[in-house]
PDB file of C-alpha atoms in Angstrom:
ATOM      1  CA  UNK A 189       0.000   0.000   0.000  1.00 91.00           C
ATOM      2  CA  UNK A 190       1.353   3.664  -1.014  1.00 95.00           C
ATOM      3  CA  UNK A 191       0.305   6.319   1.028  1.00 97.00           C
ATOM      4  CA  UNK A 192       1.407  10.071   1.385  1.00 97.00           C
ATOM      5  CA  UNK A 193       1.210  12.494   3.891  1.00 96.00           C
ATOM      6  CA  UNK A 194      -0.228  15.975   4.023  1.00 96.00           C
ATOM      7  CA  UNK A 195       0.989  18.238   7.585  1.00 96.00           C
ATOM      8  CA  UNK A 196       1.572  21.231   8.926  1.00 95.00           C
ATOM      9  CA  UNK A 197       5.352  20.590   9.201  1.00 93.00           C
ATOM     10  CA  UNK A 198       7.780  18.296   7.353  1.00 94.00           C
ATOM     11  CA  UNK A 199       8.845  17.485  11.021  1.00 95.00           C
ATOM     12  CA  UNK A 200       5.726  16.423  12.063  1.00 95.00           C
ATOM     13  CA  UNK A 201       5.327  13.906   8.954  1.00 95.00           C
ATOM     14  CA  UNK A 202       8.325  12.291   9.501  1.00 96.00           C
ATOM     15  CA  UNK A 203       6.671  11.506  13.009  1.00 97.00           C
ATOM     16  CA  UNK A 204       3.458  10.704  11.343  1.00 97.00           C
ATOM     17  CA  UNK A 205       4.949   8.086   9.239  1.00 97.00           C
ATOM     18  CA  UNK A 206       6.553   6.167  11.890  1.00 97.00           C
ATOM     19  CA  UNK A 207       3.302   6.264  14.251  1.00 97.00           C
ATOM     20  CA  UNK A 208       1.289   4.952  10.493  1.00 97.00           C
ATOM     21  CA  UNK A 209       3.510   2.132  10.239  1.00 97.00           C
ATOM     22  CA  UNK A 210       3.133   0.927  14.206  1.00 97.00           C
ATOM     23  CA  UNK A 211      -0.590   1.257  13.824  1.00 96.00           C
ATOM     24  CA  UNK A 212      -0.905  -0.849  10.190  1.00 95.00           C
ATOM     25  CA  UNK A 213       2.170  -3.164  12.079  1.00 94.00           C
ATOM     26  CA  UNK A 214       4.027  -2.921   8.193  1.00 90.00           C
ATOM     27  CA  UNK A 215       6.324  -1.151   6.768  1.00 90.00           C
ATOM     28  CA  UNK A 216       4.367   1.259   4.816  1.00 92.00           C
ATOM     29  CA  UNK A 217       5.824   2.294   1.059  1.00 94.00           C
ATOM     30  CA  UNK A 218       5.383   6.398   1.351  1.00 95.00           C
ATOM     31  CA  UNK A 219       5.273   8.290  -1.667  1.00 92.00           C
ATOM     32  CA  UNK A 220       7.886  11.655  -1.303  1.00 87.00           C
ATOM     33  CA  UNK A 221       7.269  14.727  -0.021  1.00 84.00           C
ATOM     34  CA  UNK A 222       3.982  16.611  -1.154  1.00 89.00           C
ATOM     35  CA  UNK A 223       4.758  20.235  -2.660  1.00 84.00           C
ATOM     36  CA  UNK A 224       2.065  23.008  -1.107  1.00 86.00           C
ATOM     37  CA  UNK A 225       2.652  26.561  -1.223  1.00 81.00           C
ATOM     38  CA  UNK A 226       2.042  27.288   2.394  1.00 83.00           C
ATOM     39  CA  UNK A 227       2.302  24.868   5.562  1.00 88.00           C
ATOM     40  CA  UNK A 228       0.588  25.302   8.916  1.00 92.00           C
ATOM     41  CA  UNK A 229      -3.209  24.597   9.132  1.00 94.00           C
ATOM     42  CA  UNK A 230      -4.740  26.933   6.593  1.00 95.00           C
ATOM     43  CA  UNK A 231      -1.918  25.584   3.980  1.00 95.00           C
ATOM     44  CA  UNK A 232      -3.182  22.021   4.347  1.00 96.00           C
ATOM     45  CA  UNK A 233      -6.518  23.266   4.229  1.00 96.00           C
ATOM     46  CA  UNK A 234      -6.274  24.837   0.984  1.00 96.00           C
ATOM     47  CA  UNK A 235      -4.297  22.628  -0.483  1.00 96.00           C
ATOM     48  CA  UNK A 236      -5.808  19.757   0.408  1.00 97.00           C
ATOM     49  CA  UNK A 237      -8.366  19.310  -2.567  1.00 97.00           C
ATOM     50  CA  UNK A 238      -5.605  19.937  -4.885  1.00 96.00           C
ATOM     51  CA  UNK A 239      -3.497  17.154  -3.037  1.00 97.00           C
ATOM     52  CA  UNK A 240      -6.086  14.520  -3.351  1.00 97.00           C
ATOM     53  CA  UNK A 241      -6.405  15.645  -7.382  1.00 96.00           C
ATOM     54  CA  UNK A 242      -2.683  15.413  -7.997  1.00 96.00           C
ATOM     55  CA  UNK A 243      -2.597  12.281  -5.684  1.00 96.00           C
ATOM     56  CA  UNK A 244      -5.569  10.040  -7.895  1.00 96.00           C
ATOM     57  CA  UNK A 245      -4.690  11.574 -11.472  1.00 95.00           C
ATOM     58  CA  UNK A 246      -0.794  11.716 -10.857  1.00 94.00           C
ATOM     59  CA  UNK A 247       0.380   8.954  -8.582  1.00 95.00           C
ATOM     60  CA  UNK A 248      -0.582   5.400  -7.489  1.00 93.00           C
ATOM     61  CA  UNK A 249      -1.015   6.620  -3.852  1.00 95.00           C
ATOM     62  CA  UNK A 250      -3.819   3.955  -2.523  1.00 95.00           C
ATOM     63  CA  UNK A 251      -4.419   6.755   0.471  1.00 97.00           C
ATOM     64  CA  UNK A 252      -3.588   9.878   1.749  1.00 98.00           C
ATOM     65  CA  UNK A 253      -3.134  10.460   5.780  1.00 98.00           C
ATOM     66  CA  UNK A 254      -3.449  14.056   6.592  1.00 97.00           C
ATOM     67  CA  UNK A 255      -3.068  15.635  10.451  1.00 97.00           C
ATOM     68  CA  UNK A 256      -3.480  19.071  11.615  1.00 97.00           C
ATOM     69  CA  UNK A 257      -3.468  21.134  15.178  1.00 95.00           C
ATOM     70  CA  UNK A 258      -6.650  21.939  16.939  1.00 93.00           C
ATOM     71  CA  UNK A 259      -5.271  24.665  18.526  1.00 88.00           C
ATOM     72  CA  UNK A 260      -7.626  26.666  20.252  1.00 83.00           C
ATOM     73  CA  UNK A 261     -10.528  24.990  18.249  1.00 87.00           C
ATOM     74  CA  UNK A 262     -13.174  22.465  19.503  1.00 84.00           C
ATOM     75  CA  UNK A 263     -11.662  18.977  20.294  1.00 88.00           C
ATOM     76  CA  UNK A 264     -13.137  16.052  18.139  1.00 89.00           C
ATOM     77  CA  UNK A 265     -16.159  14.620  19.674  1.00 83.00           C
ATOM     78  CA  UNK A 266     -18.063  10.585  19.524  1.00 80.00           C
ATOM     79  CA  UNK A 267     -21.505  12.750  18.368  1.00 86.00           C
ATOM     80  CA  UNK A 268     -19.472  14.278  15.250  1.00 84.00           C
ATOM     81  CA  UNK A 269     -19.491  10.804  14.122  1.00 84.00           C
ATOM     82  CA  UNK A 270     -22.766  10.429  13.572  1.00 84.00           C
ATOM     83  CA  UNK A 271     -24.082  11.274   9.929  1.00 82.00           C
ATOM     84  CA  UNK A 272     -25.887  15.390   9.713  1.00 84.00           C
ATOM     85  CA  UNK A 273     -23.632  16.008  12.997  1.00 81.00           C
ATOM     86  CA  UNK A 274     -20.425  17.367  11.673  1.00 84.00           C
ATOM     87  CA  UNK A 275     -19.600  20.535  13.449  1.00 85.00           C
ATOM     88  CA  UNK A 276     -17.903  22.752  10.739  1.00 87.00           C
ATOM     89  CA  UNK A 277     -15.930  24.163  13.943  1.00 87.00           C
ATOM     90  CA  UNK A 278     -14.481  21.175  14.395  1.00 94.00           C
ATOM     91  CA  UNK A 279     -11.380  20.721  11.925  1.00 95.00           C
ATOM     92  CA  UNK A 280     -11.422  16.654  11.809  1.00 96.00           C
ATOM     93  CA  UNK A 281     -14.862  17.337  10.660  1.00 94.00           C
ATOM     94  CA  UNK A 282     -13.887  19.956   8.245  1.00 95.00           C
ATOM     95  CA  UNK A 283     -11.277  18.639   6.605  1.00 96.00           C
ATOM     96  CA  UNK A 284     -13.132  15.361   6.083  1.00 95.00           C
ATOM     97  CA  UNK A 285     -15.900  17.049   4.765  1.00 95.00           C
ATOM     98  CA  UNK A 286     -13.548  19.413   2.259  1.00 97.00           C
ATOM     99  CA  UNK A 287     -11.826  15.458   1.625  1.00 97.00           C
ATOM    100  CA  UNK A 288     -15.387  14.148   0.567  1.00 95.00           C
ATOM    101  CA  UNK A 289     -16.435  16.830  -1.424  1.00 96.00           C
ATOM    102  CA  UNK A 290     -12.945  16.621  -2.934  1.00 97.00           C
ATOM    103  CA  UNK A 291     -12.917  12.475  -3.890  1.00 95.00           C
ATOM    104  CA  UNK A 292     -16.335  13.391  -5.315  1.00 94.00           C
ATOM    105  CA  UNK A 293     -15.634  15.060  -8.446  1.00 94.00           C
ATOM    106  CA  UNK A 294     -12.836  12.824  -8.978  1.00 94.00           C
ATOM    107  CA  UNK A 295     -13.127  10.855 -12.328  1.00 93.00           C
ATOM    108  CA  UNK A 296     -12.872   7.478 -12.426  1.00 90.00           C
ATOM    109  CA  UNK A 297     -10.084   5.527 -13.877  1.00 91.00           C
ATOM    110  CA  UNK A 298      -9.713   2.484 -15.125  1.00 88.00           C
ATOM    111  CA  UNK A 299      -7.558   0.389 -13.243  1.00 86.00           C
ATOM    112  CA  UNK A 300      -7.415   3.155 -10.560  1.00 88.00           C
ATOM    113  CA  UNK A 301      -9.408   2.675  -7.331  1.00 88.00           C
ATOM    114  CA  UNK A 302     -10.829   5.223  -5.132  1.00 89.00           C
ATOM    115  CA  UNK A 303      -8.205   7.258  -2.957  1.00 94.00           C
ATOM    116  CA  UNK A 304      -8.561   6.845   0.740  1.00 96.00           C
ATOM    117  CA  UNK A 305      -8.325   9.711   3.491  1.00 97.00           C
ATOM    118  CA  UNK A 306      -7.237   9.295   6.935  1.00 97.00           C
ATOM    119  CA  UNK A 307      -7.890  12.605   9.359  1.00 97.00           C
ATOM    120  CA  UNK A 308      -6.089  12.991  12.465  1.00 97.00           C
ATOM    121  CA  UNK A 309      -6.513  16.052  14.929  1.00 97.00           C
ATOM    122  CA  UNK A 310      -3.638  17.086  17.173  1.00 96.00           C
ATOM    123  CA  UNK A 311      -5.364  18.758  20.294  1.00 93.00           C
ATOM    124  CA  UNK A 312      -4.255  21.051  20.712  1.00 91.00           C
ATOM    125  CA  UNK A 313      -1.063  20.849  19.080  1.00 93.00           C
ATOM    126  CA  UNK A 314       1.036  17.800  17.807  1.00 96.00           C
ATOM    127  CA  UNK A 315       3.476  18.297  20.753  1.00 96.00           C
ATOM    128  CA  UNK A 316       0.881  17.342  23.268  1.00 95.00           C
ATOM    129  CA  UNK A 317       0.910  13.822  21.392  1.00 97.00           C
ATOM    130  CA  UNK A 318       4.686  13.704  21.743  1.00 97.00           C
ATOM    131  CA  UNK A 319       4.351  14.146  25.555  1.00 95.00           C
ATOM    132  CA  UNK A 320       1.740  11.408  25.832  1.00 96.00           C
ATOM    133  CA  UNK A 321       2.996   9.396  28.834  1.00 94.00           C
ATOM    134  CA  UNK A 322       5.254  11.796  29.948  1.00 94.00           C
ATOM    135  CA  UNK A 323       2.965  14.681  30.778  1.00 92.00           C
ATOM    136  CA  UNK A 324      -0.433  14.056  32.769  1.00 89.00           C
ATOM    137  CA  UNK A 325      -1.969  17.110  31.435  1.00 87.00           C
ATOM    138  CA  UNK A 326      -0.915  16.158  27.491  1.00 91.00           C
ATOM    139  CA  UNK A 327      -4.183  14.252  27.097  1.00 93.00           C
ATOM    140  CA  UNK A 328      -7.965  15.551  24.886  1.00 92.00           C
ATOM    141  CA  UNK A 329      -9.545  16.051  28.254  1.00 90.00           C
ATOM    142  CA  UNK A 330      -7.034  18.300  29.758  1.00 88.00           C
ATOM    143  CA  UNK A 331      -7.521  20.649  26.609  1.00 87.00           C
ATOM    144  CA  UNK A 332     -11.223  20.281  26.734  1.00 85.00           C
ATOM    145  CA  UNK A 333     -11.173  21.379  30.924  1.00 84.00           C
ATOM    146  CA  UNK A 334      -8.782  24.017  29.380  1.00 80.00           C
ATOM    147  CA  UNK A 335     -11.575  24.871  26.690  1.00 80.00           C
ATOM    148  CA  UNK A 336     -14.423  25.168  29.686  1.00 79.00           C
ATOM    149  CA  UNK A 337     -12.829  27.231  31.195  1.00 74.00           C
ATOM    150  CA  UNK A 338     -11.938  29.534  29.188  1.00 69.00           C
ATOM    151  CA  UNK A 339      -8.269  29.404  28.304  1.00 60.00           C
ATOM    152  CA  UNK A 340      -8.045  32.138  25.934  1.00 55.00           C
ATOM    153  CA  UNK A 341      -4.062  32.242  25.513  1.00 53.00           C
ATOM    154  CA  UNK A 342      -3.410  29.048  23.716  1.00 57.00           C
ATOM    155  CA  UNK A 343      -0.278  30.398  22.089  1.00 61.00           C
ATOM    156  CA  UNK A 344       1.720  30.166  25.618  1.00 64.00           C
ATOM    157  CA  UNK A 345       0.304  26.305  26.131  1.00 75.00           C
ATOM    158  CA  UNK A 346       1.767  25.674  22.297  1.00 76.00           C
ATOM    159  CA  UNK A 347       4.629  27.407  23.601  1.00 82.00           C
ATOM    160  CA  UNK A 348       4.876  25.195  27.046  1.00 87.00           C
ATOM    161  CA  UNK A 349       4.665  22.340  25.410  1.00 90.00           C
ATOM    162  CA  UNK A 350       7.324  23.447  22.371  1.00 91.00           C
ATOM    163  CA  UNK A 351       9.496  23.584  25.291  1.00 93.00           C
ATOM    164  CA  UNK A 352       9.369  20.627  27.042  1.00 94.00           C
ATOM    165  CA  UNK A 353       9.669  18.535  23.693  1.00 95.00           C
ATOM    166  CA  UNK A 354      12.417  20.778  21.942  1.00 95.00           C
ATOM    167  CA  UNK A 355      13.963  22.678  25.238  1.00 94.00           C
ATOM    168  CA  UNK A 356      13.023  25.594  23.350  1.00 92.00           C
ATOM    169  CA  UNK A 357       9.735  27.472  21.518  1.00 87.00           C
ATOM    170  CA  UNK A 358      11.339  28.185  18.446  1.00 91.00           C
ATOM    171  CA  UNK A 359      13.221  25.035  17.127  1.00 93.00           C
ATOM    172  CA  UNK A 360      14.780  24.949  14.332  1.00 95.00           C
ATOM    173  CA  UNK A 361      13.633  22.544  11.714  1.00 95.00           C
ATOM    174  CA  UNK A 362      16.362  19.973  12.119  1.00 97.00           C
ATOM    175  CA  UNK A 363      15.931  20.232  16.222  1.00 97.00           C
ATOM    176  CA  UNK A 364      12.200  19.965  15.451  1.00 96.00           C
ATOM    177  CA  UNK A 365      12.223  16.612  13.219  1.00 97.00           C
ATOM    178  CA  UNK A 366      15.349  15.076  15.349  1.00 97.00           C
ATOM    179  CA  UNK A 367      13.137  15.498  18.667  1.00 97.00           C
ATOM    180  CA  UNK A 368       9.714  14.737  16.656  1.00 97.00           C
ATOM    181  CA  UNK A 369      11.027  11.219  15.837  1.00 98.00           C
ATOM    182  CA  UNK A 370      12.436  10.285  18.803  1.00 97.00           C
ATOM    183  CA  UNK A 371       9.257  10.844  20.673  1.00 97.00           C
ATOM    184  CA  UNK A 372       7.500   8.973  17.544  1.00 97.00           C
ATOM    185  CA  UNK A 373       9.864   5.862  18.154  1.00 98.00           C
ATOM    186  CA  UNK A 374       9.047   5.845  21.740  1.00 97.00           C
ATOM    187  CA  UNK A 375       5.097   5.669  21.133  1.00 97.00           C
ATOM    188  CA  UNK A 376       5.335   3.260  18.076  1.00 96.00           C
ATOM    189  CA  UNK A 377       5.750   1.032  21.246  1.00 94.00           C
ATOM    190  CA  UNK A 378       2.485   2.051  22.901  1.00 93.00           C
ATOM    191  CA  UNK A 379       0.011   3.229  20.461  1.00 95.00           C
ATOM    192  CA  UNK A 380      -2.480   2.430  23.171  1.00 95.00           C
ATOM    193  CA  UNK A 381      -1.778   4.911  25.090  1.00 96.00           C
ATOM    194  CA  UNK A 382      -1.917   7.716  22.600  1.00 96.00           C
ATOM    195  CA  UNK A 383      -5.445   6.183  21.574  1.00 95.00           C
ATOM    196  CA  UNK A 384      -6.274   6.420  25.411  1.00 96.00           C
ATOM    197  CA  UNK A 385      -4.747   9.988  25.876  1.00 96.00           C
ATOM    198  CA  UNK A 386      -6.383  11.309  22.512  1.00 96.00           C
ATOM    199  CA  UNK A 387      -9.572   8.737  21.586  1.00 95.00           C
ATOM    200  CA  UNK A 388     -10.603  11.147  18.966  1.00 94.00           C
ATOM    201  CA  UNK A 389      -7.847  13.082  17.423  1.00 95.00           C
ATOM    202  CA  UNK A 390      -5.770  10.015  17.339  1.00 97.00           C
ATOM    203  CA  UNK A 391      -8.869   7.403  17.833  1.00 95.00           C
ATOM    204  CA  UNK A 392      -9.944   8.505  14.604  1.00 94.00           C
ATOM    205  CA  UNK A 393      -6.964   8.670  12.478  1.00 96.00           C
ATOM    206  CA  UNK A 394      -5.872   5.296  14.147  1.00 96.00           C
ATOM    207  CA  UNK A 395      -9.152   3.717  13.501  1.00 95.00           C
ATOM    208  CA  UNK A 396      -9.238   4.629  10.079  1.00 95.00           C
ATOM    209  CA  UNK A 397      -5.584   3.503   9.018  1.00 96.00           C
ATOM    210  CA  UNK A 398      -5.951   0.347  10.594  1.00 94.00           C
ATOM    211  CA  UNK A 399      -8.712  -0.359   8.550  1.00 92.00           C
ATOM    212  CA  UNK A 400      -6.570   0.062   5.643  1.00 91.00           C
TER     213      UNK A 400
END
């Protein structure tokens, strides 16, 4: 199976694709590097309609995993799941949505089967999954007690968290990848517990690929 990767940082797809690989238990066969004009979440939001075109008419990519941060946006939630209950404030929901709508005015080709989307959500930033089981507060219900009660400076709990993974809140991007695989090899070992920590950002996108 041949499946790329659309994030918000190079960094955090080389972490992606090690986490992908413990939850399918395979070695996965990754197609290179996806060029976008813009990264963070509004670049993989734009782009990502022209991704999954260039993906089905271009490639032989079988699926396409794409994660972004919540950030100070609502946490995944069970009742999204059920069909006329997508909360377009919810980015898992809105990128699968913009995903759907995408795949649907795809052409069919012969020989060429449907591409696949996985959608993970990060809450409420990536680096809260790379302290999973080292941080007691890096969990989806911390964020969502955060959410009630009315954190309104998420930018210095991204920056908290920057720190403890990278020892600083501006990494560079070599410190960035170097400490975003390392935590990625450590919780390749215990998927579990990021599924625990984060049963929908990670629930989902874990669910999905290991249907695959």
């Amino acid at each position: 199976m041949k499946i790329a990767i659309l994030s918000e940082s190079p960094a955090d797809e080389a972490a992606i694709r090690i986490l992908v690989d413990a939850i399918r238990g395979e070695h996965t066969e990754w197609l290179g590097s996806l060029r976008v004009p813009s990264r963070g979440y509004d670049g993989v939001r734009k782009s990502l309609p022209r991704v999954i075109a260039h993906l089905h008419y271009r490639t032989d990519a079988d699926a396409l995993v794409t994660v972004v941060d919540s950030d100070r946006t609502s946490i995944h939630l069970p009742e999204h799941e059920q069909p006329g209950n997508e909360d377009p404030a919810c980015r898992l929901c809105l990128l699968r949505g913009i995903a759907k709508d995408a795949r649907g005015e795809l052409a069919a080709l012969h020989g060429r089967r449907p591409l696949t989307v996985a959608v993970g959500l990060a809450c409420p930033s990536i680096e809260a999954w790379y302290q999973c089981g080292l941080d007691a507060h890096a969990t989806e219900a911390a964020w969502q007690r955060d959410l009630d009660d009315g954190a309104d400076a998420p930018i210095i709990i991204r920056n908290r968290l920057k720190r403890a993974v990278y020892g600083t809140d501006r990494p560079s991007l070599a410190l960035e990848t170097q400490h975003a695989v390392a935590h990625a090899q450590r919780l390749a070992r215990q998927t579990e517990l990021l599924e625990k920590s984060f049963p929908m950002g990670f629930g989902s996108l874990s669910r999905t690929v290991g249907d695959w």
